[in-house]
Amino acid sequence: MNTIISDNVDRSTRKSVIFPTLLGAIVILLMMCMGTIMLLNQGKLISISDGFFYKIMTLHGTGMVGAGAIAGSAIIYYFVSQYVRLSKAIFMTNVIAFLIGVVMILIGIFVFDFAAAWTFLYPLPAISGGMWGIAGAFFYLGGMTIIGTGFLLFFLDVGRAIIKKYGNLGNALGWPIIFGGKMKEELPPAVVAATMVTIVNTAALVTGAAVLIMSIINLFNPSFTIDPLLAKNLIYAFGHIFANSIIYMGVIAVYEVFPKYTGRPWKTYGIFLIAWNASTLFTMIIYPHHLLMDFVMPKWMLIIGQVLSYANGLPVLVVTGFGALQIIYRSGIKWDMASLLFFGSIFGWVLGVVPAIVDATIVINHVMHNTKWVPGHFHLYMGLGACAMIWAFMYYLLRVEGIKLVSYFDKVSFWIYLITFIGVAGSFLYSGKVSAPRRWSQHFPEWVPADQFGAIASFGVIFATSIFIIRFAVSSRYIGSNEEKMKTKDQLYA
């Protein structure tokens, strides 16, 4: 007999998050396939043109972060709407903007051959050496701008709703509690995390919009120029903050779900709040660790980037990991796919942070940053951290509806995903160790075995991910269903 899991989310909200969650999951799966094609090519197991390689590399990096963010916004909308009144119209506007932007990006890449990577470093979009024209750059940059505008509207609405209830964002970050006072309103961990994500992503998206719009203007008016170093700072500030925020969107679900499984509350105590406040500040200013090789950068910015990269990797991760262990220990928790994946996501987060901190060390960064070490750490962070939270959220949505999806097949898929994703990321980290560069379509013979290992492991990741998505897609039609359908749904996978 399964333990009953329930929450206070109405079925209308539950149904609203199905499409963006499934959309994000499917795009992530497709981006995994693109990544496998790149590994197969680098491993000499297939042969694709260099131009096609860089096009799918551009799509892979852009699509993976965007898909994770759209699914992450569904997590925020689902859980935070229990505490503040969010606008469904703006939430769906974000989804529509995402779809429009994706179509434009696909046109830019596959119709007009844009292949400048997600970084679109100025002046590369306008000066491509004949590889693509203005149309390709415009569709890509315009699609990114539309997607960013949708997310900006969503986070502004989240901020509006939080301020309306808590008075200001400082209160929602627990400042009264930190300074020895009391809160008039209940302050759940989900609201604290949502406040942090809202602050950092608003800053990131405004920054991104600025450099995207300036780059678009430069396409049509070359006399309008941008300082290349400023443009690179703006791009990496936007990309690094937004990509990293996905894990913080997903952890909202961790804070909400584990108390339901264990019957123990996740409290917003002082150290917890201090950690989230520290990460709010640090996340916005650590991006210079991506620019340590740019000798023209101000030295003080590089020092801050290194020092705070160490500091930012710990506060929220420590209080989340310790809090999860504290809540689970001797709780008698009944493990199912949702709880397994949520717990595994914290494990993946820890694994991903370690090589990231290593890379932030200047003497190591000078040797390793332009190697596959960097995608190694990021794949651990995203694949075993953020993506695992999304798969867990999908299973949780079915769980609260009473749909039984705990079979040996599911659990085997979980272990396949865990082991093979470690294999993929491990192949990247090893390639970085032997100095295999990232973003190269062709590799020397000594680098090929690691590429082949990663490609083979990636098939296991794709298989397990497909199982997660198929399970959710088939069963999600019962979410918010009428009582007659509810009577039959338990027979699906019993």
XYZ file of C-alpha atoms in Angstrom:
494
model
C 0.000 0.000 0.000
C 1.474 3.347 -1.039
C 1.725 6.236 1.376
C -0.781 8.952 0.473
C 0.949 12.089 -0.796
C -1.092 15.237 -1.307
C -0.645 18.996 -1.525
C -2.764 22.134 -1.573
C -2.392 22.818 -5.289
C -5.694 22.945 -7.151
C -6.159 20.758 -10.194
C -6.355 23.734 -12.547
C -2.799 24.727 -11.583
C -1.711 21.104 -11.808
C -3.067 20.832 -15.342
C -1.468 24.163 -16.308
C 2.062 22.909 -15.645
C 1.735 19.676 -17.643
C 2.477 21.171 -21.068
C 5.508 23.353 -20.157
C 6.978 20.514 -18.072
C 6.519 18.018 -20.899
C 7.755 20.582 -23.439
C 10.919 21.211 -21.460
C 11.483 17.474 -20.975
C 11.097 16.662 -24.687
C 13.432 19.481 -25.737
C 16.007 18.251 -23.198
C 15.733 14.741 -24.683
C 16.239 16.126 -28.202
C 19.255 18.113 -27.012
C 20.663 14.898 -25.511
C 20.369 13.352 -28.972
C 22.225 16.336 -30.449
C 24.954 15.894 -27.855
C 25.258 12.205 -28.715
C 25.687 13.035 -32.404
C 28.538 15.395 -31.501
C 30.231 12.735 -29.366
C 29.833 10.112 -32.084
C 31.473 12.498 -34.546
C 34.337 13.357 -32.195
C 34.760 9.641 -31.503
C 35.044 8.873 -35.260
C 32.013 6.574 -35.074
C 30.079 8.723 -37.557
C 31.103 11.608 -39.780
C 29.231 14.903 -40.087
C 30.398 18.157 -41.635
C 32.112 20.704 -39.435
C 29.406 23.226 -40.284
C 26.646 20.888 -39.128
C 28.592 20.082 -35.955
C 28.751 23.736 -34.940
C 25.095 24.255 -35.770
C 23.960 21.455 -33.466
C 26.509 22.589 -30.868
C 24.840 26.011 -30.916
C 21.403 24.412 -30.619
C 22.501 22.006 -27.876
C 23.830 24.668 -25.520
C 20.993 27.109 -26.127
C 18.226 24.519 -26.081
C 19.333 22.652 -22.971
C 19.370 25.766 -20.787
C 16.120 27.137 -22.236
C 14.316 23.816 -21.819
C 15.519 23.429 -18.244
C 14.339 26.959 -17.475
C 10.847 26.491 -18.947
C 10.378 23.328 -16.883
C 11.846 25.169 -13.879
C 9.295 27.955 -14.304
C 6.569 25.299 -14.108
C 8.035 24.124 -10.797
C 7.991 27.692 -9.466
C 4.425 28.287 -10.663
C 3.189 25.014 -9.190
C 4.626 25.305 -5.695
C 4.896 29.058 -5.114
C 1.282 29.626 -6.195
C 0.300 27.945 -2.919
C 1.640 30.962 -1.038
C 1.230 33.959 -3.380
C -1.150 34.730 -6.235
C 0.672 34.291 -9.543
C -0.816 35.231 -12.898
C -1.737 32.235 -15.035
C -1.944 34.510 -18.099
C 1.673 35.644 -17.686
C 2.811 32.089 -16.995
C 1.258 30.931 -20.268
C 2.594 34.015 -22.078
C 6.071 32.871 -21.097
C 5.368 29.439 -22.569
C 4.090 30.965 -25.832
C 7.115 33.290 -26.052
C 9.350 30.268 -25.525
C 7.716 28.418 -28.425
C 7.988 31.439 -30.747
C 11.618 31.964 -29.798
C 12.460 28.284 -30.326
C 11.000 28.381 -33.854
C 13.037 31.507 -34.659
C 16.235 29.946 -33.302
C 15.666 26.780 -35.347
C 15.160 28.896 -38.474
C 18.304 30.876 -37.753
C 20.385 27.721 -37.263
C 19.038 25.241 -39.820
C 17.690 27.543 -42.532
C 20.275 30.337 -42.389
C 23.231 28.346 -40.923
C 23.888 30.401 -37.760
C 26.524 28.574 -35.705
C 28.180 31.011 -33.285
C 27.399 28.934 -30.140
C 25.144 30.143 -27.341
C 27.756 32.755 -26.469
C 27.199 34.726 -29.738
C 30.310 36.792 -28.908
C 30.392 40.216 -30.552
C 31.192 40.859 -33.388
C 30.842 37.228 -34.528
C 27.081 37.366 -35.282
C 27.658 40.150 -37.840
C 31.097 39.049 -39.091
C 30.966 35.314 -39.779
C 33.472 34.993 -42.612
C 30.674 33.992 -44.961
C 29.341 31.099 -42.874
C 26.000 32.803 -42.280
C 24.380 36.099 -43.130
C 22.410 38.763 -41.308
C 19.192 36.726 -41.515
C 20.644 33.796 -39.543
C 22.031 36.044 -36.830
C 18.796 38.045 -36.656
C 16.564 34.996 -36.241
C 18.837 33.545 -33.555
C 19.330 36.772 -31.608
C 15.671 37.741 -32.064
C 14.510 34.323 -30.853
C 16.727 34.620 -27.786
C 15.317 38.095 -27.106
C 11.709 36.893 -27.296
C 12.422 33.937 -25.005
C 14.188 36.231 -22.550
C 11.282 38.687 -22.613
C 8.853 35.914 -21.728
C 10.977 34.807 -18.792
C 11.439 38.410 -17.658
C 7.660 38.921 -17.593
C 7.278 35.714 -15.590
C 9.860 36.646 -12.974
C 8.545 40.186 -12.686
C 5.145 38.667 -11.927
C 6.671 36.362 -9.309
C 8.383 39.383 -7.739
C 5.140 41.385 -7.834
C 3.217 38.618 -6.085
C 5.899 38.148 -3.419
C 6.137 41.884 -2.715
C 2.346 42.149 -2.486
C 2.265 39.555 0.297
C 5.545 40.168 2.114
C 5.960 43.912 1.612
C 9.369 43.771 -0.062
C 11.938 41.288 -1.304
C 14.085 41.724 1.793
C 11.280 40.390 3.952
C 10.855 37.462 1.554
C 14.562 36.688 1.984
C 14.024 36.589 5.750
C 15.867 39.750 6.773
C 13.651 40.318 9.831
C 14.496 36.803 11.069
C 18.210 37.175 10.304
C 18.339 40.394 12.346
C 16.510 38.902 15.307
C 12.930 39.905 14.552
C 9.820 38.012 13.537
C 7.806 37.685 10.363
C 4.138 38.639 10.183
C 3.568 36.093 7.435
C 4.669 32.473 7.161
C 7.934 32.263 5.195
C 8.304 28.815 3.586
C 11.606 27.790 1.970
C 9.930 27.772 -1.469
C 9.247 31.510 -1.236
C 12.827 32.244 -0.122
C 14.218 30.293 -3.071
C 11.748 31.880 -5.510
C 12.746 35.335 -4.280
C 16.423 34.603 -4.856
C 15.749 33.236 -8.353
C 13.574 36.254 -9.176
C 16.277 38.733 -8.157
C 19.184 37.061 -9.969
C 17.217 36.227 -13.109
C 15.735 39.702 -13.419
C 19.272 41.077 -13.366
C 20.466 38.404 -15.811
C 17.601 38.839 -18.275
C 17.865 42.635 -18.358
C 21.605 42.279 -18.959
C 20.988 39.721 -21.693
C 18.354 41.881 -23.352
C 20.775 44.808 -23.465
C 23.536 42.913 -25.264
C 21.089 41.076 -27.558
C 19.423 44.300 -28.687
C 22.784 46.023 -29.193
C 23.951 43.037 -31.253
C 20.807 43.148 -33.392
C 21.281 46.877 -34.015
C 24.900 46.175 -35.009
C 23.678 43.674 -37.628
C 21.779 46.333 -39.533
C 23.929 49.334 -38.641
C 27.610 48.314 -38.482
C 28.576 51.847 -37.458
C 26.893 51.110 -34.133
C 29.670 49.322 -32.266
C 30.040 47.734 -28.837
C 33.137 47.403 -26.728
C 33.981 43.680 -27.185
C 35.072 43.222 -23.565
C 31.872 44.839 -22.288
C 29.823 42.639 -24.624
C 31.580 39.502 -23.385
C 30.976 40.486 -19.761
C 27.292 41.113 -20.439
C 26.883 37.806 -22.293
C 28.572 35.718 -19.623
C 26.788 37.522 -16.800
C 23.476 36.749 -18.521
C 24.302 33.157 -19.484
C 26.051 32.067 -16.306
C 23.424 33.476 -13.950
C 20.453 32.189 -15.942
C 21.898 28.703 -16.439
C 22.844 28.350 -12.779
C 19.422 29.537 -11.617
C 17.805 26.384 -13.025
C 19.088 24.325 -10.091
C 17.618 26.898 -7.704
C 14.240 26.678 -9.454
C 14.303 22.902 -9.104
C 15.316 22.910 -5.455
C 11.986 24.603 -4.657
C 10.391 21.224 -5.356
C 12.890 19.502 -3.024
C 11.893 21.836 -0.185
C 8.202 21.169 -0.802
C 8.218 17.449 -1.471
C 10.473 15.895 1.183
C 8.369 17.221 4.093
C 5.341 15.519 2.511
C 7.170 12.204 2.280
C 8.653 12.332 5.772
C 6.069 14.293 7.746
C 8.800 16.646 8.943
C 8.788 20.388 8.172
C 11.650 22.121 6.362
C 12.196 25.180 8.540
C 13.491 28.580 7.479
C 15.996 29.026 10.298
C 18.680 31.701 10.437
C 21.560 29.836 8.777
C 19.255 28.691 5.977
C 18.245 32.284 5.268
C 21.817 33.592 5.478
C 22.879 30.941 2.942
C 20.195 31.979 0.471
C 21.011 35.664 0.910
C 24.697 34.944 0.312
C 23.916 32.990 -2.863
C 21.670 35.788 -4.082
C 24.653 38.140 -4.002
C 27.364 35.711 -5.070
C 25.468 34.217 -8.038
C 25.276 37.620 -9.687
C 28.983 38.443 -9.422
C 30.940 35.181 -9.867
C 30.705 34.971 -13.670
C 34.249 36.465 -14.144
C 35.672 33.011 -13.425
C 34.776 32.387 -17.101
C 36.981 35.323 -18.083
C 40.143 34.478 -16.152
C 42.021 33.974 -19.425
C 41.093 37.470 -20.667
C 44.208 39.364 -19.606
C 42.546 42.743 -20.261
C 39.966 42.139 -17.535
C 40.430 44.256 -14.377
C 42.405 42.149 -11.924
C 40.044 42.933 -9.037
C 37.130 41.416 -10.987
C 39.076 38.216 -11.610
C 40.020 37.940 -7.925
C 36.392 38.417 -6.890
C 35.335 35.851 -9.479
C 37.733 33.283 -8.041
C 37.118 33.889 -4.343
C 33.334 34.107 -4.555
C 33.162 31.055 -6.834
C 34.531 29.088 -3.886
C 32.060 30.698 -1.524
C 29.006 30.406 -3.771
C 29.351 26.659 -4.208
C 28.682 25.926 -0.572
C 25.971 27.880 1.318
C 22.735 26.732 -0.328
C 24.152 23.336 -1.249
C 25.223 22.648 2.330
C 21.953 23.710 3.955
C 19.960 21.816 1.300
C 22.029 18.648 1.497
C 22.199 18.688 5.287
C 18.517 19.575 5.535
C 17.537 16.708 3.241
C 19.589 14.203 5.251
C 18.151 15.558 8.504
C 14.567 15.246 7.292
C 15.054 11.783 5.801
C 17.096 10.209 8.610
C 14.967 7.646 10.450
C 11.816 9.085 8.939
C 10.582 5.811 7.511
C 10.337 7.440 4.087
C 8.773 5.287 1.375
C 11.074 5.533 -1.611
C 9.433 5.920 -4.992
C 10.593 7.433 -8.266
C 9.929 11.019 -7.181
C 11.781 10.756 -3.875
C 14.642 8.743 -5.423
C 15.148 11.292 -8.178
C 14.915 14.269 -5.825
C 17.481 12.721 -3.502
C 19.681 11.762 -6.449
C 19.510 15.337 -7.735
C 21.165 16.616 -4.566
C 23.902 14.011 -5.044
C 24.358 15.227 -8.637
C 24.465 18.835 -7.472
C 27.284 18.004 -5.054
C 29.233 16.154 -7.749
C 28.832 19.010 -10.226
C 29.981 21.709 -7.833
C 33.340 20.069 -7.039
C 34.931 20.273 -10.554
C 33.384 23.738 -10.956
C 35.236 25.009 -7.902
C 38.419 23.344 -9.147
C 38.055 25.144 -12.490
C 37.584 28.484 -10.732
C 41.156 28.309 -9.424
C 43.218 30.630 -11.616
C 46.299 28.402 -12.074
C 44.067 25.458 -13.016
C 41.692 27.579 -15.082
C 44.512 28.754 -17.346
C 45.117 25.120 -18.329
C 41.660 23.540 -18.084
C 39.005 26.137 -18.887
C 39.074 25.754 -22.667
C 39.016 21.967 -22.396
C 36.120 19.518 -21.986
C 36.552 19.782 -18.214
C 34.023 22.636 -18.236
C 31.206 20.748 -20.006
C 32.082 17.862 -17.682
C 31.233 19.816 -14.555
C 28.224 21.460 -16.182
C 26.775 18.155 -17.370
C 27.017 16.785 -13.848
C 25.392 19.906 -12.468
C 22.612 20.018 -15.056
C 22.066 16.361 -15.851
C 22.270 14.801 -12.401
C 21.162 17.958 -10.610
C 18.672 20.170 -12.441
C 17.332 17.606 -14.940
C 16.885 14.983 -12.214
C 14.735 17.520 -10.341
C 12.577 17.923 -13.454
C 12.139 14.137 -13.848
C 11.303 13.927 -10.142
C 8.732 16.701 -10.511
C 7.047 14.766 -13.330
C 6.754 11.649 -11.190
C 5.578 13.751 -8.252
C 2.732 15.258 -10.301
C 1.513 11.750 -11.040
C 2.075 10.642 -7.444
C -0.154 13.305 -5.920
C -2.893 12.222 -8.319
C -2.640 8.683 -6.966
C -1.199 7.184 -10.159
C 1.013 4.249 -9.237
C 4.276 4.319 -11.159
C 6.674 2.339 -9.005
C 7.818 -0.683 -10.991
C 11.138 -2.433 -11.296
C 11.338 -1.011 -14.814
C 11.206 2.535 -13.447
C 13.818 1.863 -10.793
C 16.137 0.155 -13.282
C 15.770 3.245 -15.496
C 16.771 5.407 -12.527
C 20.005 3.469 -12.003
C 20.743 3.401 -15.733
C 20.324 7.182 -15.837
C 22.542 7.721 -12.790
C 25.353 5.416 -13.887
C 25.429 6.362 -17.569
C 25.220 10.092 -16.898
C 28.213 9.789 -14.595
C 29.860 7.973 -17.506
C 29.107 10.805 -19.949
C 30.271 13.534 -17.586
C 33.260 11.432 -16.522
C 34.353 11.115 -20.153
C 34.278 14.928 -20.413
C 36.281 15.390 -17.219
C 38.873 12.843 -18.345
C 39.079 14.532 -21.758
C 39.696 17.816 -19.966
C 42.437 16.190 -17.917
C 44.254 15.143 -21.115
C 43.672 18.614 -22.616
C 41.035 17.771 -25.225
C 39.584 21.168 -26.195
C 35.897 21.891 -26.011
C 34.034 23.136 -29.089
C 36.255 21.257 -31.554
C 34.463 19.096 -34.092
C 37.576 17.002 -34.839
C 39.745 15.311 -32.237
C 43.236 13.838 -32.323
C 43.460 10.017 -32.025
C 44.534 10.107 -28.369
C 41.301 11.907 -27.441
C 38.975 9.575 -29.349
C 38.569 6.691 -26.800
C 37.049 9.032 -24.182
C 34.672 10.428 -26.805
C 33.598 6.918 -27.759
C 33.018 5.969 -24.136
C 30.912 9.085 -23.593
C 28.901 8.418 -26.758
C 28.114 4.849 -25.709
C 27.134 5.976 -22.204
C 24.876 8.654 -23.658
C 22.632 6.007 -25.206
C 21.827 4.804 -21.699
C 20.969 8.367 -20.669
C 18.679 8.769 -23.678
C 16.985 5.424 -22.971
C 16.285 6.216 -19.302
C 15.157 9.764 -20.083
C 12.772 8.422 -22.723
C 11.207 6.115 -20.127
C 10.682 9.016 -17.709
C 9.060 11.151 -20.400
C 6.883 8.390 -21.853
C 5.621 7.504 -18.388
C 4.656 11.110 -17.764
C 3.205 11.746 -21.217
C 0.993 8.632 -21.109
C -0.271 9.184 -17.577
C -0.520 12.991 -17.459
C -3.917 12.887 -19.189
C -5.334 11.662 -15.885
C -4.134 14.732 -13.980
C -7.157 16.802 -13.020
C -9.459 14.190 -14.555
C -13.021 13.517 -13.518
C -13.914 10.933 -10.899
C -14.822 8.203 -13.374
C -11.418 8.370 -14.999
C -9.829 8.538 -11.565
C -11.301 5.112 -10.775
C -9.493 3.517 -13.703
C -6.154 5.274 -13.620
C -4.756 3.140 -10.782
C -5.028 0.111 -13.037
C -2.503 1.557 -15.509
C 0.698 0.376 -13.899
C -0.504 -1.487 -10.836
